[in-house]
XYZ file of C-alpha atoms in Angstrom:
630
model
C -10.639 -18.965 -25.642
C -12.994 -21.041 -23.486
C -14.928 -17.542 -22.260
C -15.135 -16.245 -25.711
C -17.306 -18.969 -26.788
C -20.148 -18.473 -24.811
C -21.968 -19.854 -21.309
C -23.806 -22.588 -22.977
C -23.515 -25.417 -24.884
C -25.745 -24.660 -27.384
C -24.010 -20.750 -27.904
C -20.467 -22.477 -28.185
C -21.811 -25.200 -30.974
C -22.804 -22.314 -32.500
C -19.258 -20.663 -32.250
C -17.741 -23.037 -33.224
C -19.720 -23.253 -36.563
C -19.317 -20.005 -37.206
C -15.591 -20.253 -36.521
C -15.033 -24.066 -38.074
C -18.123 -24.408 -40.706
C -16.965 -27.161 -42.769
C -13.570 -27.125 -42.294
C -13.361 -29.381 -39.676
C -14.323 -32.066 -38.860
C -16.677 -32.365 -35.445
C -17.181 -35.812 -34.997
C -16.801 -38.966 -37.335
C -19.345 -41.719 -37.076
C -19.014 -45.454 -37.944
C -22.385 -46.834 -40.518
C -21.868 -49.826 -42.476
C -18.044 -50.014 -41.943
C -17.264 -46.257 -42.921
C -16.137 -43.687 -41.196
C -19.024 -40.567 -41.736
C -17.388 -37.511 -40.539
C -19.743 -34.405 -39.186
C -18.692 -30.925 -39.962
C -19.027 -28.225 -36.829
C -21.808 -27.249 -39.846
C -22.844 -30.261 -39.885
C -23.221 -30.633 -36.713
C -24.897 -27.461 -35.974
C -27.153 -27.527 -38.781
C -28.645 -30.998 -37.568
C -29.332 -28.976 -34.211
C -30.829 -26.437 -35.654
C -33.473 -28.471 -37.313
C -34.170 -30.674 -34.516
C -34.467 -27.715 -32.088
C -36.847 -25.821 -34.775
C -39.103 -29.299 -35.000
C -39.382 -29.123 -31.797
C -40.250 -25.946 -31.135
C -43.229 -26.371 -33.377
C -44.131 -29.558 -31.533
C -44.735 -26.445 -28.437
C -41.654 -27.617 -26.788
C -41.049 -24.880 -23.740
C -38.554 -23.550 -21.485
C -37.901 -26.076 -18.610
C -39.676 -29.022 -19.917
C -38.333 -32.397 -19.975
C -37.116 -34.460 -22.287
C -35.834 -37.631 -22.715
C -33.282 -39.152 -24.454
C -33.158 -43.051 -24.652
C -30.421 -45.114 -27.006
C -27.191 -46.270 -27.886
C -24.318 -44.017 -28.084
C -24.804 -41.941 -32.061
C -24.573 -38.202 -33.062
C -28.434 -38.316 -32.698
C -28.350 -38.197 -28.939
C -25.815 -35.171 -29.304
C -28.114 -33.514 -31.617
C -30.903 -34.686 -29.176
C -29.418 -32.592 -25.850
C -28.252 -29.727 -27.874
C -31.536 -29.518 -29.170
C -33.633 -29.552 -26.207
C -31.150 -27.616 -24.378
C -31.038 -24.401 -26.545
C -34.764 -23.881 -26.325
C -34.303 -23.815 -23.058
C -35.282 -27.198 -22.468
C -33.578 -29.923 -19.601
C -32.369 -33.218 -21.275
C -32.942 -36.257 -19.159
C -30.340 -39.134 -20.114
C -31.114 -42.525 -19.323
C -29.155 -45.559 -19.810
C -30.357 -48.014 -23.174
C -30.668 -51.269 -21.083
C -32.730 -50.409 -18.373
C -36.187 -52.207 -18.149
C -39.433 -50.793 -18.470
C -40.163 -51.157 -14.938
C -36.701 -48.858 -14.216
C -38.002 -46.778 -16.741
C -41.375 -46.321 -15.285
C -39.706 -45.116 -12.353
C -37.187 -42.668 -13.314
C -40.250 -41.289 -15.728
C -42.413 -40.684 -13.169
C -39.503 -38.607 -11.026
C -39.132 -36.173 -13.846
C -42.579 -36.102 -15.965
C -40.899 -35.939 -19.309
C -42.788 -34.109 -21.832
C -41.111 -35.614 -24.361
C -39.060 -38.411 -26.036
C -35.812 -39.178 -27.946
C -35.525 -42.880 -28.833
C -32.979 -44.696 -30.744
C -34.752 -47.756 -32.522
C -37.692 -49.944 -32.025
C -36.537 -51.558 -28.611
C -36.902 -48.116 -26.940
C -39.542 -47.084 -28.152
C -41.292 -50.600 -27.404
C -39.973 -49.678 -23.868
C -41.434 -46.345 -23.610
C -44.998 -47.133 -25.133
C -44.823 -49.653 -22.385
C -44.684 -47.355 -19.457
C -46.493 -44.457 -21.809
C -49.874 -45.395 -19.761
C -47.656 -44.139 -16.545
C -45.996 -41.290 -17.823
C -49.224 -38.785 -18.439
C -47.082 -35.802 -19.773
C -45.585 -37.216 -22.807
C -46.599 -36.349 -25.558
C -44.628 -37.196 -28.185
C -42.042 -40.278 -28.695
C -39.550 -39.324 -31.456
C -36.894 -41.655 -33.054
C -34.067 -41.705 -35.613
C -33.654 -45.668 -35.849
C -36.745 -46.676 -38.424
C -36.179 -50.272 -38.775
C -39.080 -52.350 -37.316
C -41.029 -49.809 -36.559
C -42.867 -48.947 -40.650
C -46.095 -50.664 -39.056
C -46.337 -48.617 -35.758
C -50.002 -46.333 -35.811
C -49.624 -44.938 -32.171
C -50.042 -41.732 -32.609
C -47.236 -40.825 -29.591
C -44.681 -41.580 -32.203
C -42.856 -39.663 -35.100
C -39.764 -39.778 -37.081
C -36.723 -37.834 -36.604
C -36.219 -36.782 -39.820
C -40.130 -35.750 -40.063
C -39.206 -33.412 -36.957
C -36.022 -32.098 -38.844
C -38.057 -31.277 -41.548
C -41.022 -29.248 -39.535
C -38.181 -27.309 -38.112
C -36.689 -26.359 -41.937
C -40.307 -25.398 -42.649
C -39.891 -23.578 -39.313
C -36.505 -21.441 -40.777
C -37.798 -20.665 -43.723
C -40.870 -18.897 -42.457
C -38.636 -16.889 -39.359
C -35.121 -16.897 -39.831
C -32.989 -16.089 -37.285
C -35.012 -17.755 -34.573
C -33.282 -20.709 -33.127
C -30.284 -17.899 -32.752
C -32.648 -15.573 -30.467
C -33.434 -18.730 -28.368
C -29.212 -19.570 -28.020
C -28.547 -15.806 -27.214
C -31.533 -15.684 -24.971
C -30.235 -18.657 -22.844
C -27.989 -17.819 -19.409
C -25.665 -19.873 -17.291
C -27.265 -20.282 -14.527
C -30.464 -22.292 -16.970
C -31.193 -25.506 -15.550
C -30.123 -27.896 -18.544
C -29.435 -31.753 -17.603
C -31.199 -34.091 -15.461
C -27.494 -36.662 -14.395
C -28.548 -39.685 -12.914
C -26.806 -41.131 -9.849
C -25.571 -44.650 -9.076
C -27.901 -45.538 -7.430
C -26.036 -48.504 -5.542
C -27.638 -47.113 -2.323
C -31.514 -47.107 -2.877
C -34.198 -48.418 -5.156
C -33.800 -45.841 -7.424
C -31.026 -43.345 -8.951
C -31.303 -39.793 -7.869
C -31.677 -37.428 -10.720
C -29.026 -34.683 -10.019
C -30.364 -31.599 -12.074
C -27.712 -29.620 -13.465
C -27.060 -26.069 -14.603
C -24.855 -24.769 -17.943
C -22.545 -22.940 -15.273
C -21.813 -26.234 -12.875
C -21.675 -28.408 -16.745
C -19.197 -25.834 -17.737
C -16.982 -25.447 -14.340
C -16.732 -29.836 -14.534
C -15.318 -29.749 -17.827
C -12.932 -26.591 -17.267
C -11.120 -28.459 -14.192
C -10.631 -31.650 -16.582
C -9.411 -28.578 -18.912
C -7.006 -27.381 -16.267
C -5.464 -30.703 -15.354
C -4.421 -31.608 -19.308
C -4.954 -29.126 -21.662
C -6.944 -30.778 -25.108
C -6.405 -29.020 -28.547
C -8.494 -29.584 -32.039
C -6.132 -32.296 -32.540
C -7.094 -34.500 -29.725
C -9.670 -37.263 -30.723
C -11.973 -39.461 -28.593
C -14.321 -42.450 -28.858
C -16.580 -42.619 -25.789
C -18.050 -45.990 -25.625
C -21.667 -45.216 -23.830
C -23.703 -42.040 -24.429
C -23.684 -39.110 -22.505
C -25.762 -40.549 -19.157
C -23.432 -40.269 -16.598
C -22.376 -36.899 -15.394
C -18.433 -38.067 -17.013
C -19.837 -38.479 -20.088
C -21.417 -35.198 -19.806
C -18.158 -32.891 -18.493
C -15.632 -34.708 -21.656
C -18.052 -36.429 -24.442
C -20.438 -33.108 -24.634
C -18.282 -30.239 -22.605
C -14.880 -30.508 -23.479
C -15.205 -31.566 -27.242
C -16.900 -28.584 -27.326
C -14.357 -26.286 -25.771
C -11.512 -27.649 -27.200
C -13.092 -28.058 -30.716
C -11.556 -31.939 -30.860
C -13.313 -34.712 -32.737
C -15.890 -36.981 -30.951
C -15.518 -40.545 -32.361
C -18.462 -42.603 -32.447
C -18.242 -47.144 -32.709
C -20.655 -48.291 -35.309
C -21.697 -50.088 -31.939
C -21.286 -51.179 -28.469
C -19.883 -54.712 -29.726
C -17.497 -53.008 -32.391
C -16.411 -50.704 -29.730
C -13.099 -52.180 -29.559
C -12.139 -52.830 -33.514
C -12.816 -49.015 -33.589
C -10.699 -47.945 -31.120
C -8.169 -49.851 -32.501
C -8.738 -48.179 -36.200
C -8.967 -44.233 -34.919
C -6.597 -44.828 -31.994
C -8.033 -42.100 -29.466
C -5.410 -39.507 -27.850
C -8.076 -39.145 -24.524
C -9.743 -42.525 -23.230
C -11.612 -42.031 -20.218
C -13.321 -45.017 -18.054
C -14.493 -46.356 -15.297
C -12.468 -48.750 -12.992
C -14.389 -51.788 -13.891
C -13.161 -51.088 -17.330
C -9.683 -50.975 -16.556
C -9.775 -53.749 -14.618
C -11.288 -55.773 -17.225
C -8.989 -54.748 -19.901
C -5.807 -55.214 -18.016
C -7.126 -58.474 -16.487
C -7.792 -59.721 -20.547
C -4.662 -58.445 -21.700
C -2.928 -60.965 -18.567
C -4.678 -63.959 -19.800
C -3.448 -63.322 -23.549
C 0.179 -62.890 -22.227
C -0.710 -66.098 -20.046
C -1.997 -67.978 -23.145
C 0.145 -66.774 -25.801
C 3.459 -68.342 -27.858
C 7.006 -68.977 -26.201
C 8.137 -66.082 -27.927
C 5.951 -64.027 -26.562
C 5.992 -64.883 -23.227
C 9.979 -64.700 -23.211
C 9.448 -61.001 -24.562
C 6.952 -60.449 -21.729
C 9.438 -62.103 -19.169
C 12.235 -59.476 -21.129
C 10.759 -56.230 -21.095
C 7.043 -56.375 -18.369
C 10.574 -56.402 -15.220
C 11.264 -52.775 -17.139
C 8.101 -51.471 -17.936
C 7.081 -51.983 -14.043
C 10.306 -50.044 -13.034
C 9.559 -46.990 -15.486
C 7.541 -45.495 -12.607
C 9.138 -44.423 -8.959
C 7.923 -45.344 -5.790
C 5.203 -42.677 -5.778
C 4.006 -43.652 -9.151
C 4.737 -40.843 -11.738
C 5.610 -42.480 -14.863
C 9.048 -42.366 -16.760
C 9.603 -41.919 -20.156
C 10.719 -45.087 -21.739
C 14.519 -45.839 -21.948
C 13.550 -48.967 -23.466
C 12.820 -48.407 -27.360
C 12.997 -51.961 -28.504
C 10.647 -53.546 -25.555
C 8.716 -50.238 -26.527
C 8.324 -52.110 -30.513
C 8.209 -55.598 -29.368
C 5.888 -55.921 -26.807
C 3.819 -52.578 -25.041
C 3.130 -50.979 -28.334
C 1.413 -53.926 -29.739
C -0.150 -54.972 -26.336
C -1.912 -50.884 -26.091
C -2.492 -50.950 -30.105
C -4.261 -54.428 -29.409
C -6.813 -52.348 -26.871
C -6.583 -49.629 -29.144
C -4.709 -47.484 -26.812
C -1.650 -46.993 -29.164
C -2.059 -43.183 -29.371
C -3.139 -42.310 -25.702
C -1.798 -39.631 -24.078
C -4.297 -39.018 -21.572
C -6.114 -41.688 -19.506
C -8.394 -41.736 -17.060
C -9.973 -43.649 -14.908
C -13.270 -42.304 -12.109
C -16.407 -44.372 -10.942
C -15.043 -46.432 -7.591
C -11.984 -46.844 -6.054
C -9.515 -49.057 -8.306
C -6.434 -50.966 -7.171
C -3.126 -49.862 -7.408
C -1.683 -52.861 -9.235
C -4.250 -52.061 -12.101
C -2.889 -49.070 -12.278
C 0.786 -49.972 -12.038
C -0.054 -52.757 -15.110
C -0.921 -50.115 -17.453
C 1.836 -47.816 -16.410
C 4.406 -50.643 -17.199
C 2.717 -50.671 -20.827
C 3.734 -47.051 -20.737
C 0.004 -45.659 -20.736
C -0.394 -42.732 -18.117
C -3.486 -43.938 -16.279
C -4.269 -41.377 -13.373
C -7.362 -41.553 -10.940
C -9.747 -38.242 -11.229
C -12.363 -38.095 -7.900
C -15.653 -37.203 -9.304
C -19.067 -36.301 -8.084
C -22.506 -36.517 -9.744
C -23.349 -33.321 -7.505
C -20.302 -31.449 -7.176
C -18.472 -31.713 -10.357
C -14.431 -33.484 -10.520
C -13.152 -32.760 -6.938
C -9.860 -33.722 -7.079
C -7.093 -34.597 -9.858
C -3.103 -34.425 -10.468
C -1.922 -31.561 -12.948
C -0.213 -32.666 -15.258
C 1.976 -35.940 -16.329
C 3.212 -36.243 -12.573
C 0.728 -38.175 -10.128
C 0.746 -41.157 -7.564
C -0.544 -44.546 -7.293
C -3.707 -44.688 -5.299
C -4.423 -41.301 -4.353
C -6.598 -38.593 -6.415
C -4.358 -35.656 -5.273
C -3.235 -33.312 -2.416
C -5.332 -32.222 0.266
C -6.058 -28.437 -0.041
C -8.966 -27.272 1.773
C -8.415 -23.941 -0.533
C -9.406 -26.187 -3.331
C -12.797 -26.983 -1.596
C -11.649 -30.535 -0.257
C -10.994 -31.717 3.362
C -12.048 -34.710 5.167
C -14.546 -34.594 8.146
C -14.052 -35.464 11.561
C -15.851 -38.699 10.650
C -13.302 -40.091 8.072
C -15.794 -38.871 5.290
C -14.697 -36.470 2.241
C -16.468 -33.282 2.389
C -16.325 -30.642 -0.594
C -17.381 -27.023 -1.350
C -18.179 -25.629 -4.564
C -19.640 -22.679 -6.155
C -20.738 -25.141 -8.694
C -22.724 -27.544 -6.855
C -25.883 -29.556 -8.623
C -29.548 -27.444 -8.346
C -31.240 -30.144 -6.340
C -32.499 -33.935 -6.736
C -35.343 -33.778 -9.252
C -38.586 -34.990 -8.177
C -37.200 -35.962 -4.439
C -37.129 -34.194 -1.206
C -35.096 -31.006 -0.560
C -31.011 -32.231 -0.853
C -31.016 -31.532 2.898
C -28.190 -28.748 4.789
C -24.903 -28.408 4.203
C -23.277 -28.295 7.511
C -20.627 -25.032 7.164
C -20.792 -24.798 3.623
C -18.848 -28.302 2.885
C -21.317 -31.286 1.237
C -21.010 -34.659 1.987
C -19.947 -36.801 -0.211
C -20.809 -40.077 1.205
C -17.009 -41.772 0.781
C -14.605 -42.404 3.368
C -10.793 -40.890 2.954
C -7.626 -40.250 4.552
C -4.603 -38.309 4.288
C -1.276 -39.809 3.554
C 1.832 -38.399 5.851
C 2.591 -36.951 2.483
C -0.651 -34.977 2.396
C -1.637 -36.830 -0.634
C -5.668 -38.232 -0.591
C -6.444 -41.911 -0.608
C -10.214 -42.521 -0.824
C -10.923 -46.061 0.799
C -14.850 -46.399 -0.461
C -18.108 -45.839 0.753
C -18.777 -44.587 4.421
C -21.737 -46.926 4.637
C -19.643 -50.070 3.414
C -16.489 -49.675 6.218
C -16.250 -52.271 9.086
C -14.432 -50.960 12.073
C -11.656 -53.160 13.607
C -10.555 -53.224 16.936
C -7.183 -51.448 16.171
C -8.952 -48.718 15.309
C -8.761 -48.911 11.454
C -10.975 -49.866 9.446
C -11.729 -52.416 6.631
C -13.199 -50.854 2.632
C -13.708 -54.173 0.323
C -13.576 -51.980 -2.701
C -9.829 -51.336 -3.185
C -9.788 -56.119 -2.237
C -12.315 -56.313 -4.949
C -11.098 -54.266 -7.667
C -7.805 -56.304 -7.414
C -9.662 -59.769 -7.492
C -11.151 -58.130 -11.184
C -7.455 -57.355 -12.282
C -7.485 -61.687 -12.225
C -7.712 -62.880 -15.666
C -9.674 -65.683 -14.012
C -12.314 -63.627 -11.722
C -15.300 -61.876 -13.532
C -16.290 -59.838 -10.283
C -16.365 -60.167 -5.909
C -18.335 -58.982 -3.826
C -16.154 -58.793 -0.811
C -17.515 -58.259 2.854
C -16.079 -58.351 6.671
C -17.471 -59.577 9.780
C -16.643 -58.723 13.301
C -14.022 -56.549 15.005
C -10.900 -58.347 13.718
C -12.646 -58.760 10.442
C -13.369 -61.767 9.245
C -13.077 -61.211 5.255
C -15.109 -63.654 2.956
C -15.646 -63.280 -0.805
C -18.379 -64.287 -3.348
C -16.966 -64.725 -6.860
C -17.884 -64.787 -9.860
C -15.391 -66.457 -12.086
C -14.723 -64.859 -16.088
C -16.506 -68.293 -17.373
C -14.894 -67.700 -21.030
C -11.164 -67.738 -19.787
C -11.753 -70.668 -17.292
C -13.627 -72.773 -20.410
C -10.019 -71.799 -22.157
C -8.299 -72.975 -19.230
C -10.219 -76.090 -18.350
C -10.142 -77.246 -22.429
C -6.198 -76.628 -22.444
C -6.018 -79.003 -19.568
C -8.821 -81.691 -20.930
C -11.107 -81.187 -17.851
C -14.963 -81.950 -19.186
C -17.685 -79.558 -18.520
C -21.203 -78.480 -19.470
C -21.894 -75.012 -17.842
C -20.794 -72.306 -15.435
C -23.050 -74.145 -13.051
C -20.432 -77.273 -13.704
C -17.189 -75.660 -13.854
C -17.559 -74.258 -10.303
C -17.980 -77.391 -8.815
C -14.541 -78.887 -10.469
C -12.167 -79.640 -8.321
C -9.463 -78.206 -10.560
C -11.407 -74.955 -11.210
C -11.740 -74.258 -7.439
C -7.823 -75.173 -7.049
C -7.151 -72.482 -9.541
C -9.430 -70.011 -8.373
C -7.906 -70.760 -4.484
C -4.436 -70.156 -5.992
C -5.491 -66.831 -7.235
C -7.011 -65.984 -3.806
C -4.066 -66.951 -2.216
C -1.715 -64.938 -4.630
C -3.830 -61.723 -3.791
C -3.608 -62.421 -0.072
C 0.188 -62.746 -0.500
C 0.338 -59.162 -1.899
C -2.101 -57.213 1.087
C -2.181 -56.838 4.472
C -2.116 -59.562 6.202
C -5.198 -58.702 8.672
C -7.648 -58.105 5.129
C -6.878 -61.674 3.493
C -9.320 -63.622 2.189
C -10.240 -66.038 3.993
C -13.581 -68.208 2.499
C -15.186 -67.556 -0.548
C -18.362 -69.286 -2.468
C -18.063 -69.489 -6.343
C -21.190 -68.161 -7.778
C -22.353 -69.802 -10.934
C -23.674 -66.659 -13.231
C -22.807 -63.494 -13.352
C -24.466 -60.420 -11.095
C -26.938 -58.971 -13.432
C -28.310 -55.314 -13.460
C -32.112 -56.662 -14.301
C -31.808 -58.437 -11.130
C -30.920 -55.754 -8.872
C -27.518 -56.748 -8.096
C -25.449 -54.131 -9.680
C -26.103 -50.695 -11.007
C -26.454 -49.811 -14.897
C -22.806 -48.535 -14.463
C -21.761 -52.122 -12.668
C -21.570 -50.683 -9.345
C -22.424 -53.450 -6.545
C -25.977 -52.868 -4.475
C -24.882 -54.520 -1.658
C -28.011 -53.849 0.530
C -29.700 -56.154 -2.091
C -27.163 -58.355 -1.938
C -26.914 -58.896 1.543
C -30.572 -59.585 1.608
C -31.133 -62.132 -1.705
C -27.467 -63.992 -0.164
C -28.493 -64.230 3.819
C -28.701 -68.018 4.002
C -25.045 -68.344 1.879
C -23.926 -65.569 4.236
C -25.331 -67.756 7.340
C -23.461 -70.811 5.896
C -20.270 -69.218 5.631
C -20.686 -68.283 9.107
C -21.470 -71.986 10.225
C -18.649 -73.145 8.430
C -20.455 -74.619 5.838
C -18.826 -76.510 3.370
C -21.688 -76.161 0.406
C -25.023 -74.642 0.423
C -28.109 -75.364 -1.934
C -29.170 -71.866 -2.934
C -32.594 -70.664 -5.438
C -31.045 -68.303 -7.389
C -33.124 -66.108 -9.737
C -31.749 -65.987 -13.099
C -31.559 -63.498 -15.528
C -34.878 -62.532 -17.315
C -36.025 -64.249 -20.422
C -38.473 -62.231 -22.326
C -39.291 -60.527 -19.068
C -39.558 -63.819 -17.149
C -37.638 -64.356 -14.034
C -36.781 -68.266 -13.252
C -35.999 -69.766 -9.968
C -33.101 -72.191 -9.853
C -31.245 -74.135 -7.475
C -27.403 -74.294 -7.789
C -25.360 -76.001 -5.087
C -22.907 -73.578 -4.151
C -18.866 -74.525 -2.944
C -17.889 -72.471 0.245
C -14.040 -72.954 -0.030
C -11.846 -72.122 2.886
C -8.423 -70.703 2.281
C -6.826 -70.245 5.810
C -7.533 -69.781 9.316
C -6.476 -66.180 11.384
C -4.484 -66.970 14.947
């Protein structure tokens, strides 16, 4: 079935109208409180218009466009759009700043734009004096906007229209541009991380390596028309791109979308998705939630938890595979309600991909009976490495097959080959050789004695100890997220016997709970990380985690930071990944006192912008040590 309908995306929508029309539904949409639902007709139909519009706004093969907004069936319609006139869609995250969209704009030279509401497009007429090919700013969001004359800008639905004009005078056309279009068509611009330079590397993308991501994800669960999904951001990372765009479309299920970001969660709970897919971070957060309500909760609840968590955490074997249930009633009483209150109550496949994530997390989620497996994905290469199937194990993405295109280096680093890889880096310098066919993928790895991969984190962030091994801080700092107390870490190591120290950012909202529960008076973040009480608390934590590693990677100072790391500063990636390098730089003199065995440290901390203004101020920050290393 998946070769029958076509090379592209735009010649499988099309199947699947012909085969569907409006008998089923294609995606259901959230406006007002209601459920919309799209028709494959629908859906196709909305495409065709768009595509036609644009084609009379002299929209060629290979141009540029981008797309700029919230997750909505207009950004589907968007992509499809561009990309069956041969066109390359160029995703971009809805928070960036205008400065980060400057940048990425110049890389790529869009010739066009697909904006959401009045904040893009206030973003993009911004940077429109940089960006000399654009020519037109489109959007489907028209509040605020009635009073806009620049002539850059026109409606969606004006577009939609020029392209029914367009039908009606030659019919047939928007078909000869599908059937015209081949696999091997460049189609997507899929931004990198970009946790390792100033900027994210646009990773420009063909139907054929599109398709080949979203047939392994295909190959390791089968989906049917009866699956259902509700993807929380839009289709910007290359994820998004293999299950939101390429396997809805394969496998013909329906693509929920929240009525937004905030609601996210209500809706999940209401259409209870059968596929959830997301990154680490997410996971963490969820589970680490879901710990402080069990924390926080009624006797009876907490006696249930004390009942049934002892059974849910031994439904899974030493390696990890998960166990049906034997356990109906705990099944009703407590790890239905706990996945219907995330609104994973009808999950059968889950996912998680983005940076390496703890095996506790993990094991948590398993005990609640929800088969959470790790899938190794690459921006360039496509999904690497996955377990078939309901049978997996904790911390590792998979065996080692060099067959399969995967082996690890001489170097510790995972290499990959692929007769899928990415085109090139748009805009930047050739991608460089491939030494022997296999591509680098920048992360460090190593094979169990099981022959089972474990992937410890970036190459560049390792510290080698004088054992031998070597120290990765992301596995430490994923598990300080899974705290219901601890926001996010940034964890680093010093020295050959590696000297681990922490910065922390504490989850403000539960530690407020915590410190009004036990009557302890505060006015701020700024003030709760200099109690006493708060700092005991976050030390016991610390210590708890400690208890659980090895004993050569504990913890053994960290400085609570009084705000959280914020993308418009430079401190994390759009996607929450750290940027250490600017890290390391904008913390040298806390870094310097945790070295001198400082016991505070008055830092100027830029805060978060205000109406694009950046403010300067000092915080006095606690460097708290937990234990010494003989």
């Amino acid at each position: 079935m998946i070769e029958e309908k076509g090379d592209t995306w735009p010649k499988i929508l099309k199947f699947n109208f012909e085969r569907y029309g409006p008998d089923r539904r294609a995606m259901r949409h959230k406006r007002l409180g209601i459920w919309e639902v799209i028709t494959w007709k629908d859906y196709y139909l909305q495409v065709k218009s768009l595509a036609l519009g644009l084609l009379s706004l002299g929209l060629a093969w290979g141009d540029r466009v981008l797309i700029l907004g919230d997750n909505a069936p207009e950004w589907y319609y968007s992509q499809l759009a561009v990309q069956a006139l041969g066109g390359v869609s160029v995703g971009l995250f809805p928070d960036l700043s205008p400065q980060e969209l400057k940048a990425l704009s110049e890389k790529v030279r869009p010739r066009f734009a697909l904006a959401a509401d009045q904040e893009q497009v206030d973003k993009i007429l911004a940077a429109a004096s940089a960006i000399p090919s654009l020519e037109r700013v489109i959007y489907w969001n028209y509040k605020g906007l009635a009073h806009y004359q620049d002539p850059l800008l026109l409606k969606f639905k004006d577009v939609q229209e020029m392209g029914r004009r367009q039908e009606a005078e030659r019919p047939g056309l928007l078909e000869e541009k599908i059937e015209a279009g081949k696999a091997d068509d460049p189609c997507a611009v899929v931004w990198t991380s970009g946790c390792e330079g100033p900027w994210p590397k646009g990773a420009l993308h063909s139907f054929r390596s599109l398709k080949a991501g979203a047939e392994y994800f295909l190959s390791l669960d089968p989906w049917s028309p009866e699956d259902n999904l509700l993807p929380l951001p839009p289709p910007v990372r290359i994820t998004e791109q293999w299950l939101s765009v390429g396997c809805h479309l394969l496998s013909g299920c329906t693509l929920n979308i929240a009525e937004t970001a905030e609601t996210h969660l209500r809706d999940m709970k209401e259409t209870g998705p059968s596929i959830v897919f997301q990154p680490a971070v997410q996971w963490e957060s969820q589970g680490a939630l879901t710990l402080a309500r069990l924390e926080n909760t009624h006797a009876l609840a907490k006696a249930l938890c004390r009942l049934f968590m002892p059974l849910g955490y031994g439904g899974h074997d030493d390696g990890g595979s998960p166990k049906k249930p034997s356990f109906p009633l705990g099944d009703r009483l407590l790890f239905r309600p706990l996945k219907k209150s995330l609104g994973l109550h009808h999950a059968r496949l889950a996912y998680t991909f983005g940076s390496v994530i703890h095996p506790e997390v993990q094991r948590f989620f398993h005990a609640l009976g929800l088969p959470l497996k790790d899938v190794y994905v690459s921006t360039e290469a496509g999904p690497l490495c996955g377990w078939t199937g309901p049978s997996f194990h904790l911390g590792t993405i998979g065996p080692l097959s060099e067959r399969e295109g995967v082996k690890i280096g001489p170097q510790g680093e995972l290499l990959f080959r692929r007769d899928t890889l990415f085109s090139g880096y748009f805009g930047e310098v050739e991608k460089g050789p491939v030494p022997e066919g296999w591509y680098p993928s920048g992360d460090a790895a190593r094979t169990r004695e099981d022959g089972r991969i474990e992937v410890l984190g970036r190459l560049s962030e390792l510290t080698a100890l004088v054992d031998g091994r070597t120290f990765s801080p992301q596995a430490l700092e994923s598990r300080l997220r899974f705290s219901p107390y601890i926001r996010d870490a940034w964890v680093w190591a010093e020295g050959e016997r590696a000297r681990v120290f922490a910065l922390v950012v504490p989850h403000f909202a539960e530690i407020g709970r915590w410190a009004g529960r036990n009557r302890i008076p505060f006015s701020g973040p700024a003030d709760l990380c200099l109690k006493e009480e708060v700092q005991g608390l976050i030390s016991g934590e610390i210590r708890r985690i400690n208890a659980e590693g090895d004993p050569l990677f504990r913890i053994q100072k960290y400085v609570l930071f009084p705000r959280e790391l914020d993308p418009d500063l430079g401190e994390m990636t759009r996607n929450r990944k750290l940027r250490r390098f600017v890290l390391q730089e904008r913390f040298r003199e806390v870094l310097e006192a945790v070295r001198s065995n400082q016991k505070e440290v008055l830092w100027e901390s830029p805060s978060p912008p205000v109406e694009g203004e950046v403010r300067v101020v000092q915080s006095p920050l606690k460097i708290i040590a937990l234990e010494e290393k003989g």
